[in-house]
Coordinates of C-alpha atoms in Angstrom, one line a residue:
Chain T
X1023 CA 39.0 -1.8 0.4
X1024 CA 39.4 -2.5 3.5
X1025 CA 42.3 -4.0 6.1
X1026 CA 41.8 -5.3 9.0
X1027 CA 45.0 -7.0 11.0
X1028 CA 44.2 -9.6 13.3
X1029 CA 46.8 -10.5 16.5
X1030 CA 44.8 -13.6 17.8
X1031 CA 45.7 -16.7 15.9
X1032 CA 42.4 -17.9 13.2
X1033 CA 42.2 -21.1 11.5
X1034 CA 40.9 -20.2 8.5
X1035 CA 39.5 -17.2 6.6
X1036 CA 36.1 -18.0 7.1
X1037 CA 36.7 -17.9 11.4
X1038 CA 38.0 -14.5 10.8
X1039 CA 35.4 -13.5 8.8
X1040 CA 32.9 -14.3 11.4
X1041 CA 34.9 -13.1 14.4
X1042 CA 33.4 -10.0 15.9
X1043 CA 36.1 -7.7 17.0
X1044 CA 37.2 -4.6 17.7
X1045 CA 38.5 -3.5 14.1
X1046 CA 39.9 -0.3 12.7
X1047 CA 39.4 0.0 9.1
X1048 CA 40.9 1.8 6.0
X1049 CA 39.5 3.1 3.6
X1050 CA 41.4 2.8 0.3
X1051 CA 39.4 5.6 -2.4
X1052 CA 38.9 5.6 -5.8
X1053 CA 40.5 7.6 -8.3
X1054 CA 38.6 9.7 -10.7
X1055 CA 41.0 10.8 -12.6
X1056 CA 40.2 9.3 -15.5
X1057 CA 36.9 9.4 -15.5
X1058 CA 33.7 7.6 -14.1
X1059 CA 35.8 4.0 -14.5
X1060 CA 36.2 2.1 -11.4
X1061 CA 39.5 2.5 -10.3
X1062 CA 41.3 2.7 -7.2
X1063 CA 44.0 4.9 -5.8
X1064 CA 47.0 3.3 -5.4
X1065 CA 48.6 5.9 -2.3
X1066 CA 49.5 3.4 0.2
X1067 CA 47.3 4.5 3.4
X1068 CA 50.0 5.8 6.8
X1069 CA 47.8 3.5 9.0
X1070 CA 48.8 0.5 7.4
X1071 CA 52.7 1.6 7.7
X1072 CA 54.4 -1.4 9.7
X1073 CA 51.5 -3.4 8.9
X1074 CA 51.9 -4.7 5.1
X1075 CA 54.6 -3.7 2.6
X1076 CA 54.4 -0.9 0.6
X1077 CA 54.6 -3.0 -2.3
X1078 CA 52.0 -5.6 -2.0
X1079 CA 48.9 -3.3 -1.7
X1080 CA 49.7 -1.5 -4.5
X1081 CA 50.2 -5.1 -6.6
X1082 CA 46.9 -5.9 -5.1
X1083 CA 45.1 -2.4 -6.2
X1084 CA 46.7 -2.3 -9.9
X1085 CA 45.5 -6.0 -10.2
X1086 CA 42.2 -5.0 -8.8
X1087 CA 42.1 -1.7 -11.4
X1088 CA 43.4 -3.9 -14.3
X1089 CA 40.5 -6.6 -13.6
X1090 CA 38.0 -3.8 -13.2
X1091 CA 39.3 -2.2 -16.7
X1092 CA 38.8 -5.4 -18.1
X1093 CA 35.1 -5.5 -17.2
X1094 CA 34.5 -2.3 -18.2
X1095 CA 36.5 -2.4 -22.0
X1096 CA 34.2 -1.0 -24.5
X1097 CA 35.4 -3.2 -27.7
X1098 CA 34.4 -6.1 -29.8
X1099 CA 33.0 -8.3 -27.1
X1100 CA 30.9 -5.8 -25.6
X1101 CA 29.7 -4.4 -28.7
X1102 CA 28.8 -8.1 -29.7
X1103 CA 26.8 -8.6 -26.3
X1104 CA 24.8 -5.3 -26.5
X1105 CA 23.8 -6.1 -29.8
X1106 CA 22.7 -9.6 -29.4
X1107 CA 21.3 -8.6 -25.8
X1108 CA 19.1 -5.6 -27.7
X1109 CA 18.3 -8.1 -30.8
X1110 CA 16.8 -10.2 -28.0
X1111 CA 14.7 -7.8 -26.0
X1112 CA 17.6 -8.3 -23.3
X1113 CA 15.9 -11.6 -22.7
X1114 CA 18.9 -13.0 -23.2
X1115 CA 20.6 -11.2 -19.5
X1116 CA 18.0 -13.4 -17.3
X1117 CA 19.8 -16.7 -18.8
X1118 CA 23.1 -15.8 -18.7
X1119 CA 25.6 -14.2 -16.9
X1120 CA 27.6 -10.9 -18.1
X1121 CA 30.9 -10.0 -18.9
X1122 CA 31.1 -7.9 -15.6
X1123 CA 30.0 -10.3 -13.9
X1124 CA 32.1 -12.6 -15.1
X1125 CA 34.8 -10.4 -14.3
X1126 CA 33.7 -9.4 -10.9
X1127 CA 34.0 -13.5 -9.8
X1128 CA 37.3 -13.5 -11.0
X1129 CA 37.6 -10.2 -8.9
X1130 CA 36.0 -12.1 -5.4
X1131 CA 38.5 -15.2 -6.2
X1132 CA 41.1 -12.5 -6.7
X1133 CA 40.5 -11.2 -3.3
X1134 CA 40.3 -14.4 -1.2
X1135 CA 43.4 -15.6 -2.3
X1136 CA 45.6 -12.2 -1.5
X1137 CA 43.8 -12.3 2.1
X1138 CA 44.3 -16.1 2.2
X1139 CA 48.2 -15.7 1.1
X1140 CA 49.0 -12.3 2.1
X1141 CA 46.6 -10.4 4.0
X1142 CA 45.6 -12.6 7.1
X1143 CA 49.1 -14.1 7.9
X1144 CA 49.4 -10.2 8.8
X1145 CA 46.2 -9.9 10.6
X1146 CA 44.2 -7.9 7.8
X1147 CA 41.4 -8.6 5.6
X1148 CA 40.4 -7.1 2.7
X1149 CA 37.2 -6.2 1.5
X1150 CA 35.2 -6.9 -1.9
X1151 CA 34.6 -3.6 -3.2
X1152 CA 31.5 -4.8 -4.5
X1153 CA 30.0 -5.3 -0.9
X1154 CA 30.9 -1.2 -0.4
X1155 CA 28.8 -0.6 -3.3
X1156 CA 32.0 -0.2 -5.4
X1157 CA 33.0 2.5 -3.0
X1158 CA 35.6 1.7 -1.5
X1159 CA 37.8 -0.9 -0.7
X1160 CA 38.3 -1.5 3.1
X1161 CA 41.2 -3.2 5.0
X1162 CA 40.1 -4.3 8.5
X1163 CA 42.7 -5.1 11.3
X1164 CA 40.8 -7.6 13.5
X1165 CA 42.1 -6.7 16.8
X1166 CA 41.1 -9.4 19.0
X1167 CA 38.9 -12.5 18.0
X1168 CA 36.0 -13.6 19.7
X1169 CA 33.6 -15.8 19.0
X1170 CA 30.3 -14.2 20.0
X1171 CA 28.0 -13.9 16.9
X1172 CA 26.9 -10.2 16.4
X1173 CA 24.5 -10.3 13.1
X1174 CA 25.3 -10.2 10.1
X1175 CA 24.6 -7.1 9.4
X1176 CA 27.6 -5.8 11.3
X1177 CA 29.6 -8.8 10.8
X1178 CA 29.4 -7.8 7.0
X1179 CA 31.2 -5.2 7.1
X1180 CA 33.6 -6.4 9.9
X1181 CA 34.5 -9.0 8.0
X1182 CA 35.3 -7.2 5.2
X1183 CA 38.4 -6.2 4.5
X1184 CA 37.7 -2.9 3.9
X1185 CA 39.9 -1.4 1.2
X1186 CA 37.0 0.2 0.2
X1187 CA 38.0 0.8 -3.7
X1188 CA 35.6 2.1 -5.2
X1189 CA 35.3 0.4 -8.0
X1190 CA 33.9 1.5 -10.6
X1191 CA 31.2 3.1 -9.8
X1192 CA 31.6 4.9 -7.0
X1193 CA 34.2 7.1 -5.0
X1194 CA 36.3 5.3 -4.8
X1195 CA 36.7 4.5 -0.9
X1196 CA 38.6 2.0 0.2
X1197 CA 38.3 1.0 3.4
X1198 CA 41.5 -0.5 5.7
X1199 CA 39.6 -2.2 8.7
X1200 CA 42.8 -2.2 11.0
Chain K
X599 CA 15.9 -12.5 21.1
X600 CA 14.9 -14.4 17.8
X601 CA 17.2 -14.1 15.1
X602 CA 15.4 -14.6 11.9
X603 CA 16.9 -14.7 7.9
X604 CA 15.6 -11.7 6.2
X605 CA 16.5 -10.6 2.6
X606 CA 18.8 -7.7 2.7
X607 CA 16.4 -5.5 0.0
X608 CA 13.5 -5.7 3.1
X609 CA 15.8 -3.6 5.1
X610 CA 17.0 -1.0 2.3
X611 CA 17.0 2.4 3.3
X612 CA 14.7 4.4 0.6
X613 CA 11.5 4.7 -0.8
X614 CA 11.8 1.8 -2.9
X615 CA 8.9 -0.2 -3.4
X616 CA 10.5 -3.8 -4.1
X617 CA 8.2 -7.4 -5.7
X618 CA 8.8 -10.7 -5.9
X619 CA 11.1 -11.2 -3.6
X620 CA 13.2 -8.2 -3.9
X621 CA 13.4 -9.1 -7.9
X622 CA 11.8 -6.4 -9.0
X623 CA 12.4 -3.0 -7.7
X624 CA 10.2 0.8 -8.5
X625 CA 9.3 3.9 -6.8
X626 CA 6.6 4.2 -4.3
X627 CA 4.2 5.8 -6.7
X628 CA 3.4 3.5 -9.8
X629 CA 0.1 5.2 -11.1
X630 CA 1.6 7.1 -13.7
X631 CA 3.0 3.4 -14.9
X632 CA -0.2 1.9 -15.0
X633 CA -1.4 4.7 -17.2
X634 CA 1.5 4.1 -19.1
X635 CA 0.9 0.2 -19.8
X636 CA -3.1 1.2 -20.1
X637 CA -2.6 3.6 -23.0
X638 CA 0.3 1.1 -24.9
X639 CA -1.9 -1.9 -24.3
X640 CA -5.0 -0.1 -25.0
X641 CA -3.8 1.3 -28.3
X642 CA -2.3 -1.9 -29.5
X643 CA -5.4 -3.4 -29.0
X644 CA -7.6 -1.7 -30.7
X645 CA -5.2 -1.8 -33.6
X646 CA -5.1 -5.6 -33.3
X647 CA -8.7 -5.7 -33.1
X648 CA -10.0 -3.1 -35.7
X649 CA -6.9 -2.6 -37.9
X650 CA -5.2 -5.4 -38.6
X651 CA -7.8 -7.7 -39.9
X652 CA -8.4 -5.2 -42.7
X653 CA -4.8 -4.6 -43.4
X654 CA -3.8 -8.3 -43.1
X655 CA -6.1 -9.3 -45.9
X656 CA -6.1 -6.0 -47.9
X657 CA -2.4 -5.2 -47.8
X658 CA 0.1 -7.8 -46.2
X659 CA 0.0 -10.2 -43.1
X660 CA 3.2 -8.8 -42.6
X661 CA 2.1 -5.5 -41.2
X662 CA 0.1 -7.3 -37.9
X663 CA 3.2 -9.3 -37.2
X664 CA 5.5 -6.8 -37.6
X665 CA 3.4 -5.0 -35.2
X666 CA 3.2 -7.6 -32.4
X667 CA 6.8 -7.9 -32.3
X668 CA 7.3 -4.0 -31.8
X669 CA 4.8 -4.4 -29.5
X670 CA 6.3 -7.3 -27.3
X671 CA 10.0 -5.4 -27.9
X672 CA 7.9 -2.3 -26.1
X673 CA 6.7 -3.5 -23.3
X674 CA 10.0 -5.9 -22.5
X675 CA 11.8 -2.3 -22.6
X676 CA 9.0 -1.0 -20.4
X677 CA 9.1 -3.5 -17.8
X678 CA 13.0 -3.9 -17.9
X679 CA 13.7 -0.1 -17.3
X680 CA 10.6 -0.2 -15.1
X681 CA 11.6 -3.0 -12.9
X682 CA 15.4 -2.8 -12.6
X683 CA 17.9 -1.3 -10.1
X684 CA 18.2 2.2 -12.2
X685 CA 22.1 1.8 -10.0
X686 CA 21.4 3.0 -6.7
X687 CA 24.6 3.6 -4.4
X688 CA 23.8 1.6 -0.9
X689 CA 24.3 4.3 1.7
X690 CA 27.6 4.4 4.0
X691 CA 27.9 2.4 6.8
X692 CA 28.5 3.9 10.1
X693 CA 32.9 3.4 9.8
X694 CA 32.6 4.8 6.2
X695 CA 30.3 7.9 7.4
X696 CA 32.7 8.6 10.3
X697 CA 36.0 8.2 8.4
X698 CA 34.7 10.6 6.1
X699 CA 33.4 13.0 8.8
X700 CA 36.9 12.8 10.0
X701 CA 38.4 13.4 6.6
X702 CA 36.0 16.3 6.7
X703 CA 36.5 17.5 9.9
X704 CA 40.3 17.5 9.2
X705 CA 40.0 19.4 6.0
X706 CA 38.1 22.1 7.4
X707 CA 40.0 22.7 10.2
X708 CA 38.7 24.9 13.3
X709 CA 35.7 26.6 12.5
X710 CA 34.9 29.9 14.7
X711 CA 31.6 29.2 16.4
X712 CA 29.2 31.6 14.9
X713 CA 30.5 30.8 11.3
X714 CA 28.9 28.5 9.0
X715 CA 31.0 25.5 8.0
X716 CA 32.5 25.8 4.6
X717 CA 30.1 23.5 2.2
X718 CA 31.0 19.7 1.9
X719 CA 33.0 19.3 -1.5
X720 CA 35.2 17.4 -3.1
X721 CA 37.4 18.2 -5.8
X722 CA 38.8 15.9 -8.3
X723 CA 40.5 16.0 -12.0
X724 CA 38.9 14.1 -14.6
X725 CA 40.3 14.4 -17.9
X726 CA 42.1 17.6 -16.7
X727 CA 39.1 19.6 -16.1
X728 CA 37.7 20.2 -12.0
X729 CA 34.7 18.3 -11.9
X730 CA 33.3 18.9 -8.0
X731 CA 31.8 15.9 -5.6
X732 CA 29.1 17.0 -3.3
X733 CA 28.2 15.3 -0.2
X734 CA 25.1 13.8 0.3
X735 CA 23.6 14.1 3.9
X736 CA 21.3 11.5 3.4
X737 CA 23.7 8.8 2.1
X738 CA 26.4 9.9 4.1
X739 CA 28.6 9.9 1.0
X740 CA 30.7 12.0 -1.4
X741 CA 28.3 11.4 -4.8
X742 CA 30.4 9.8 -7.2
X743 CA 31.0 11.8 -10.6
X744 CA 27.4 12.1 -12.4
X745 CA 25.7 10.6 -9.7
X746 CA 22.7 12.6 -8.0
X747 CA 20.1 12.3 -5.0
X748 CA 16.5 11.5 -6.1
X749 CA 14.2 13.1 -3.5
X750 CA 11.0 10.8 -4.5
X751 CA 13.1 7.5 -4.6
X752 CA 15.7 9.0 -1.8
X753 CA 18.3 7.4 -3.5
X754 CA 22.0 8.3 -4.6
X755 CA 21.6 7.2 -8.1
X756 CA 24.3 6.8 -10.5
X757 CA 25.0 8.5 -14.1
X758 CA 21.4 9.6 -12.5
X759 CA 19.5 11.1 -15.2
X760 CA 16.2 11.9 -14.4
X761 CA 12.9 10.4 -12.1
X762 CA 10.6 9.0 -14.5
X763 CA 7.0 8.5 -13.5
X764 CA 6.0 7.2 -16.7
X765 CA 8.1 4.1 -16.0
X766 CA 7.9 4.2 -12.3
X767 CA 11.4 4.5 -11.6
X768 CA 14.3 6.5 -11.7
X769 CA 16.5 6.2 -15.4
X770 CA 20.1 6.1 -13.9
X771 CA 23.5 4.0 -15.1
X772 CA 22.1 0.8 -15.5
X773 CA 18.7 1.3 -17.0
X774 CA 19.3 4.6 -19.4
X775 CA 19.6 1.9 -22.2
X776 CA 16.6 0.3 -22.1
X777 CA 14.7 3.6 -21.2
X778 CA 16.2 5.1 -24.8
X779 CA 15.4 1.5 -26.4
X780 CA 11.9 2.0 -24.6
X781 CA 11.3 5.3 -26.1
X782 CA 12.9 4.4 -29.7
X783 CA 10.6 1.5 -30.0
X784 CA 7.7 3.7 -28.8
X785 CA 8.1 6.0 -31.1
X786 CA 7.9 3.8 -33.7
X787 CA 5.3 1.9 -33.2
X788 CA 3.3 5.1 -32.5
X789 CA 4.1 6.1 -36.1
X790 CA 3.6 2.6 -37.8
X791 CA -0.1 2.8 -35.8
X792 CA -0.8 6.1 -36.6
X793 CA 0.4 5.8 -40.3
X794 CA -2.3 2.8 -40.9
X795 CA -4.5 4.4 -39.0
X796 CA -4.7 7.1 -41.1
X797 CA -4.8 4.6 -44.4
X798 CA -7.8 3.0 -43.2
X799 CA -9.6 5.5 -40.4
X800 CA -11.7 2.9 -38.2
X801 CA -11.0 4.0 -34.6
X802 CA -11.0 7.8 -33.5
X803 CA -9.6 7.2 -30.4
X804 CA -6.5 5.5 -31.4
X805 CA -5.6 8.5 -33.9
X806 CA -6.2 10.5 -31.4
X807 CA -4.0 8.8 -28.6
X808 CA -1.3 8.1 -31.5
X809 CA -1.4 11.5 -32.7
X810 CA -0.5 13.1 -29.3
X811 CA 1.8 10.3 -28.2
X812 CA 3.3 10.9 -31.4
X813 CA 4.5 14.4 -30.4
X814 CA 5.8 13.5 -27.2
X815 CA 7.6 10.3 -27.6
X816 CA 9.2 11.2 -31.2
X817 CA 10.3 14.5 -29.1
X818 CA 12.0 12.7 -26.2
X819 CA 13.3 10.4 -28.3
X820 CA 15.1 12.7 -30.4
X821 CA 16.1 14.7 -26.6
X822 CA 17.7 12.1 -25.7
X823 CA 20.0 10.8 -29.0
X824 CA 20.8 14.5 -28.5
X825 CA 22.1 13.5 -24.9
X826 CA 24.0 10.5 -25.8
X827 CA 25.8 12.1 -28.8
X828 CA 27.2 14.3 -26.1
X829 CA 27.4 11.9 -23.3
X830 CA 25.4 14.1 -21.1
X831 CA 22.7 13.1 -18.9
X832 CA 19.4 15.3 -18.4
X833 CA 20.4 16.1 -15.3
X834 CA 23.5 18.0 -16.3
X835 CA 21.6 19.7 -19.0
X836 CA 19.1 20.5 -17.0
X837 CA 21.2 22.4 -14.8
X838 CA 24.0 23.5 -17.4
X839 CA 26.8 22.4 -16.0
X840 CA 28.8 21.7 -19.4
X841 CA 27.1 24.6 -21.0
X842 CA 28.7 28.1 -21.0
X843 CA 31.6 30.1 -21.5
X844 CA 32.5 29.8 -18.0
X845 CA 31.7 26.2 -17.2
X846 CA 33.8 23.3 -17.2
X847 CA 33.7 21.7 -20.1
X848 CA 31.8 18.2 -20.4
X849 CA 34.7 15.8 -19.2
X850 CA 32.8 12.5 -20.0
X851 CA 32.6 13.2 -24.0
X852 CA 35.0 11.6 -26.5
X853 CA 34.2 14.5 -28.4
X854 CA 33.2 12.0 -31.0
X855 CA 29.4 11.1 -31.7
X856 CA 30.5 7.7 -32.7
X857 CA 31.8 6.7 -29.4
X858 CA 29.7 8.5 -27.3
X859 CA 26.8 6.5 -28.5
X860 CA 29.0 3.0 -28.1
X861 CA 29.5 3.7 -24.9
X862 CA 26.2 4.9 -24.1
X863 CA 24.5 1.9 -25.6
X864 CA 26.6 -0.9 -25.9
X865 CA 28.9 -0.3 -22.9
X866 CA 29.3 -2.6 -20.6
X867 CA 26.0 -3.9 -18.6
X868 CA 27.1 -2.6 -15.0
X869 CA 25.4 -5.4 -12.2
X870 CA 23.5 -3.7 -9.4
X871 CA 25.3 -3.3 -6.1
X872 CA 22.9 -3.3 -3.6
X873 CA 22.6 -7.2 -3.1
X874 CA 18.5 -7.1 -3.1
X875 CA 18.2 -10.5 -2.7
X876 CA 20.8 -11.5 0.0
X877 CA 20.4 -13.1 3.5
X878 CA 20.9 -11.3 6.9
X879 CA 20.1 -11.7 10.4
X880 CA 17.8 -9.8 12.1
X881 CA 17.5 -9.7 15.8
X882 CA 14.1 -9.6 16.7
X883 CA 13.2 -9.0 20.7
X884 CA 11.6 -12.4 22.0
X885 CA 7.6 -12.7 22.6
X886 CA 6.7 -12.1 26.3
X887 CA 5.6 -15.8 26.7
X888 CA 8.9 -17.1 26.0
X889 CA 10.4 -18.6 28.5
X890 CA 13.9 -17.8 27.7
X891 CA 15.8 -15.0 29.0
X892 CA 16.7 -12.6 26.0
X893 CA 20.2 -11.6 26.2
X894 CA 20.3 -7.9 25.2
X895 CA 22.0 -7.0 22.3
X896 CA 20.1 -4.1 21.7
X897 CA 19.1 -2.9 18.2
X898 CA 22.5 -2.5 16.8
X899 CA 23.6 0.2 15.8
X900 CA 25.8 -1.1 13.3
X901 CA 23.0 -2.8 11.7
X902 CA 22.9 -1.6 8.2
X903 CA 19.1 -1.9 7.6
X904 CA 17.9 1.1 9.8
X905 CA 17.8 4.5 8.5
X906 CA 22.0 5.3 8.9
X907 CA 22.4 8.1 11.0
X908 CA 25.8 7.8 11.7
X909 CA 26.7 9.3 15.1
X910 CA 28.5 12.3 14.6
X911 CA 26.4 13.5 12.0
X912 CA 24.0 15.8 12.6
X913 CA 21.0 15.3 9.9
X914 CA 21.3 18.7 7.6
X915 CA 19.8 19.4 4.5
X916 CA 21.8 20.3 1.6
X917 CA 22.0 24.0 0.5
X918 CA 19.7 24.8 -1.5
X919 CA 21.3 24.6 -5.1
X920 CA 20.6 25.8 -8.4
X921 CA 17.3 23.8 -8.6
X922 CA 17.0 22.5 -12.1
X923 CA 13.4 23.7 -13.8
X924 CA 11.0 21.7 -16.0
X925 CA 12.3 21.7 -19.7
X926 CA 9.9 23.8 -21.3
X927 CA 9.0 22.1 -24.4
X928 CA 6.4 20.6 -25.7
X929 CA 7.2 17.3 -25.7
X930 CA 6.6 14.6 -22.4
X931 CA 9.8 15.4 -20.6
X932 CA 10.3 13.9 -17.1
X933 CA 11.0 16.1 -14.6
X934 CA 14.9 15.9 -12.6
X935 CA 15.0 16.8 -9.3
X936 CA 17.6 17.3 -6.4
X937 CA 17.2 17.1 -2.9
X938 CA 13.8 18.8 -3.3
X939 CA 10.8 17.8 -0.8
X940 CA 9.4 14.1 -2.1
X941 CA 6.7 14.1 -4.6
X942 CA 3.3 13.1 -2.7
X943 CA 1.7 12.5 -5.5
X944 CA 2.3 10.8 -9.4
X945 CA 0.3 13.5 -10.1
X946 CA 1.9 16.4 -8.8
X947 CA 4.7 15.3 -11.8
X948 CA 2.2 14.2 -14.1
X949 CA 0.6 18.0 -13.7
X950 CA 3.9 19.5 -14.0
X951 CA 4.7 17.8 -17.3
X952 CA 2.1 18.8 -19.0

């Protein structure tokens, strides 16, 4: 995940999502500790010190890591959609949508409302882990706003808030855009 | 300049080759796959065509349909494993690359010049045992647990388990299920075919394609319940690393058959990460005859769709690690590689296997 803070004033999330700026970002990890399951660390990063209580990130990252253990929970359910996935020749995955990815839009929904309620009134944004490849999580602190367009491709990860958490999959990075 | 929309899997670092639209993605080299689909297709028809008439009216019209839909359940397992994202990790974008070249940097400390820097690895503690994370040059990244580089696709894969050219495409996290399902089905189809063909003898050919496909798949097949009874990939047992007295021991395994193959098979269905089919800009430089001045925003260099070769990082090769060698057995086994030079050609592998 990353954070990015922001001193100019924005309107709205989606202006300082597009803003290029100068951003630093952090980069929160994952933890591997118990195994390949997406998790996050939840060792609050020094950069973000006087930036965002101690407190709140860590709420944020064992919501995250509780959402992501949710997706990935091998029980009943899961058991019940491999089995009717296999029994259909996995036909049945091009009509409709998975568990994880069920999960993961409650994850991105998650995520915009901690940068719309906590995150940008401090100048940060944090980043979908899913955008870092399940990475990392990156906080970006947006420095300056300005309006030029760069392209996407680098607004992307501007944008993000990069606390790269690797969810899941990945290292776990998570990336603080400050 | 002319910024244009482009879909994100047109710019993806790699040698993927990507269809419809960035729907459907394979390695470069699909002529082992179209052998492949020949020889299933080719079988099946013959034993449609000179089998099944005979058997439908002599023993039971059950036996042809039975067969079609084993058939149809084969190739869907084929295509699927063939055409999906195997769970390629997208490479690090420049901030991540230098964030973790700093991270390097600081843990290593002043070097002496003349000395080799110590190698790039990561420890962590899974399940109380030392697993170690190397860092991939080309991807700019520490490799997740399990995942690997795959030279021919030149892609961090994870849960990588091998490169198969049969299918076209590497077998990684998200496809390793329908690539066992594939080979399962396979398998027993070949023996249903080969068992009436060898009831009622009217093709030579198909016994004969049966009879050797009949060594190979049943053999891989059984391979790999092996592998998911241990939650191990071919890749690690290629290379040993939970074998031995000395070696760590498999962290991954519930040390329980049972729930080894749950999770293996009926785990969660992990969505790819690499956002084939989303929009980005592309700056394009303007044609001479326009009339407009470009403003120069040269070719970014944070633009994630060129080869990333972050700044500060010199391109290296990895050391050269225990390279893992070609299962010697008798069956069709794929063959894992590491950061070895690309395969130029299918069949280079195809040689190799047999």
């Amino acid at each position: 995940m990353c954070f990015s803070s922001k001193t100019a004033q924005f309107h709205n999330l989606q202006e300082l999502r597009h803003s290029a700026s100068l951003v630093t970002k952090v980069f929160v990890q994952r933890d591997y500790s118990e195994g390949t399951v997406c998790r996050f660390q939840t060792k609050f990063p020094s950069e973000l010190d006087n930036r965002i209580e101690r407190t709140l990130l860590e709420e944020t990252v064992k919501t995250l890591n509780s959402y992501y253990v949710e997706a990935e929970k091998i029980g009943g359910q899961s058991y019940l959609e491999g089995c009717l996935a296999c029994a259909t020749a996995y036909i049945v995955f091009l009509c409709m949508e998975t568990r994880y990815e069920k999960v993961l839009k409650k994850i991105s929904g998650y995520i915009k409302e901690q940068n719309e309620k906590i995150y940008a009134p401090r100048g940060l944004l944090l980043t979908d882990p899913t955008d870092r490849g399940m990475r990392v999580t990156e906080t970006r602190d947006e420095c300056k706003s300005v309006t030029q367009r760069q392209g996407r491709s680098s607004s992307r990860h501007s944008d993000f808030l990069c606390v790269f958490v690797l969810f899941c999959s990945f290292t776990p990075v998570t990336e603080l855009s400050k | 300049m002319i910024t244009r929309k482009v879909r994100k899997w047109e710019k993806l670092p790699g040698k993927n080759t990507f269809c419809c639209d960035g729907r459907v993605m394979m390695a470069r080299q699909k002529g082992v796959f179209y052998l492949t689909l020949f020889l299933i297709v080719g079988t099946c028809s013959l034993f449609f065509a000179f089998e099944c008439p005979y058997l439908a009216v002599h023993l039971s019209p059950a036996i042809p349909v039975f067969a079609a839909l084993l058939f149809l359940f084969v190739i869907a397992m084929l295509l699927r494993t063939s055409f999906s994202d195997p769970g390629v990790l997208p490479r690090a974008l420049p901030e991540e690359a230098t964030f973790i070249e700093m991270e390097i940097e600081a843990a290593n400390g002043n070097v002496p010049a003349g000395q080799r820097p110590p190698p790039r690895i990561r420890n962590v503690q899974i399940n109380n045992q030392i697993v170690k994370l190397k860092y991939c040059y080309t991807c700019k990244i520490f490799r997740p647990p399990r995942a690997s580089h795959c030279s021919i696709c030149d892609n961090c894969v994870d849960r990588f388990d091998h490169h198969c050219p049969w299918v076209g495409n590497c077998v990684g996290k998200r496809n390793y299920r329908y690539f066992y399902m594939f080979t399962l089905s396979l398998s027993l189809l070949t023996i249903y075919i080969f068992t009436f063909d060898i009831v009622h003898v009217s093709t030579v050919l198909e016994v004969l394609v049966c009879f050797f496909t009949l060594w190979s798949v049943v053999g891989l097949t059984g391979f790999h319940t092996y592998l998911i009874s241990l939650n191990q990939t071919t890749n690690e047992d290629i290379k040993g690393s939970w074998s031995g007295k000395n070696r760590v021991q498999n962290p991954y395994s519930h040390k329980n058959i049972f729930k080894n193959c749950c999770e293996v098979l009926c785990g969660p269905a992990f969505p790819s990460v690499l956002d084939r089919r989303g929009l980005m800009q592309e700056d394009s430089p303007a044609s001479s005859t326009s009339a407009a001045p470009s403003s120069s925003s040269s070719s970014n260099p944070m633009s994630q769709t060129m080869k990333t070769t972050a700044p500060l990082i010199p391109n290296e090769h990895t050391p050269d690690d225990a390279k893992p060698s070609i299962a010697a057995s008798a069956e069709k086994s794929d063959s894992p590689k590491e950061e070895d030079p690309p395969t130029p050609q299918p069949w280079v592998a195809l040689i190799k296997l047999i």
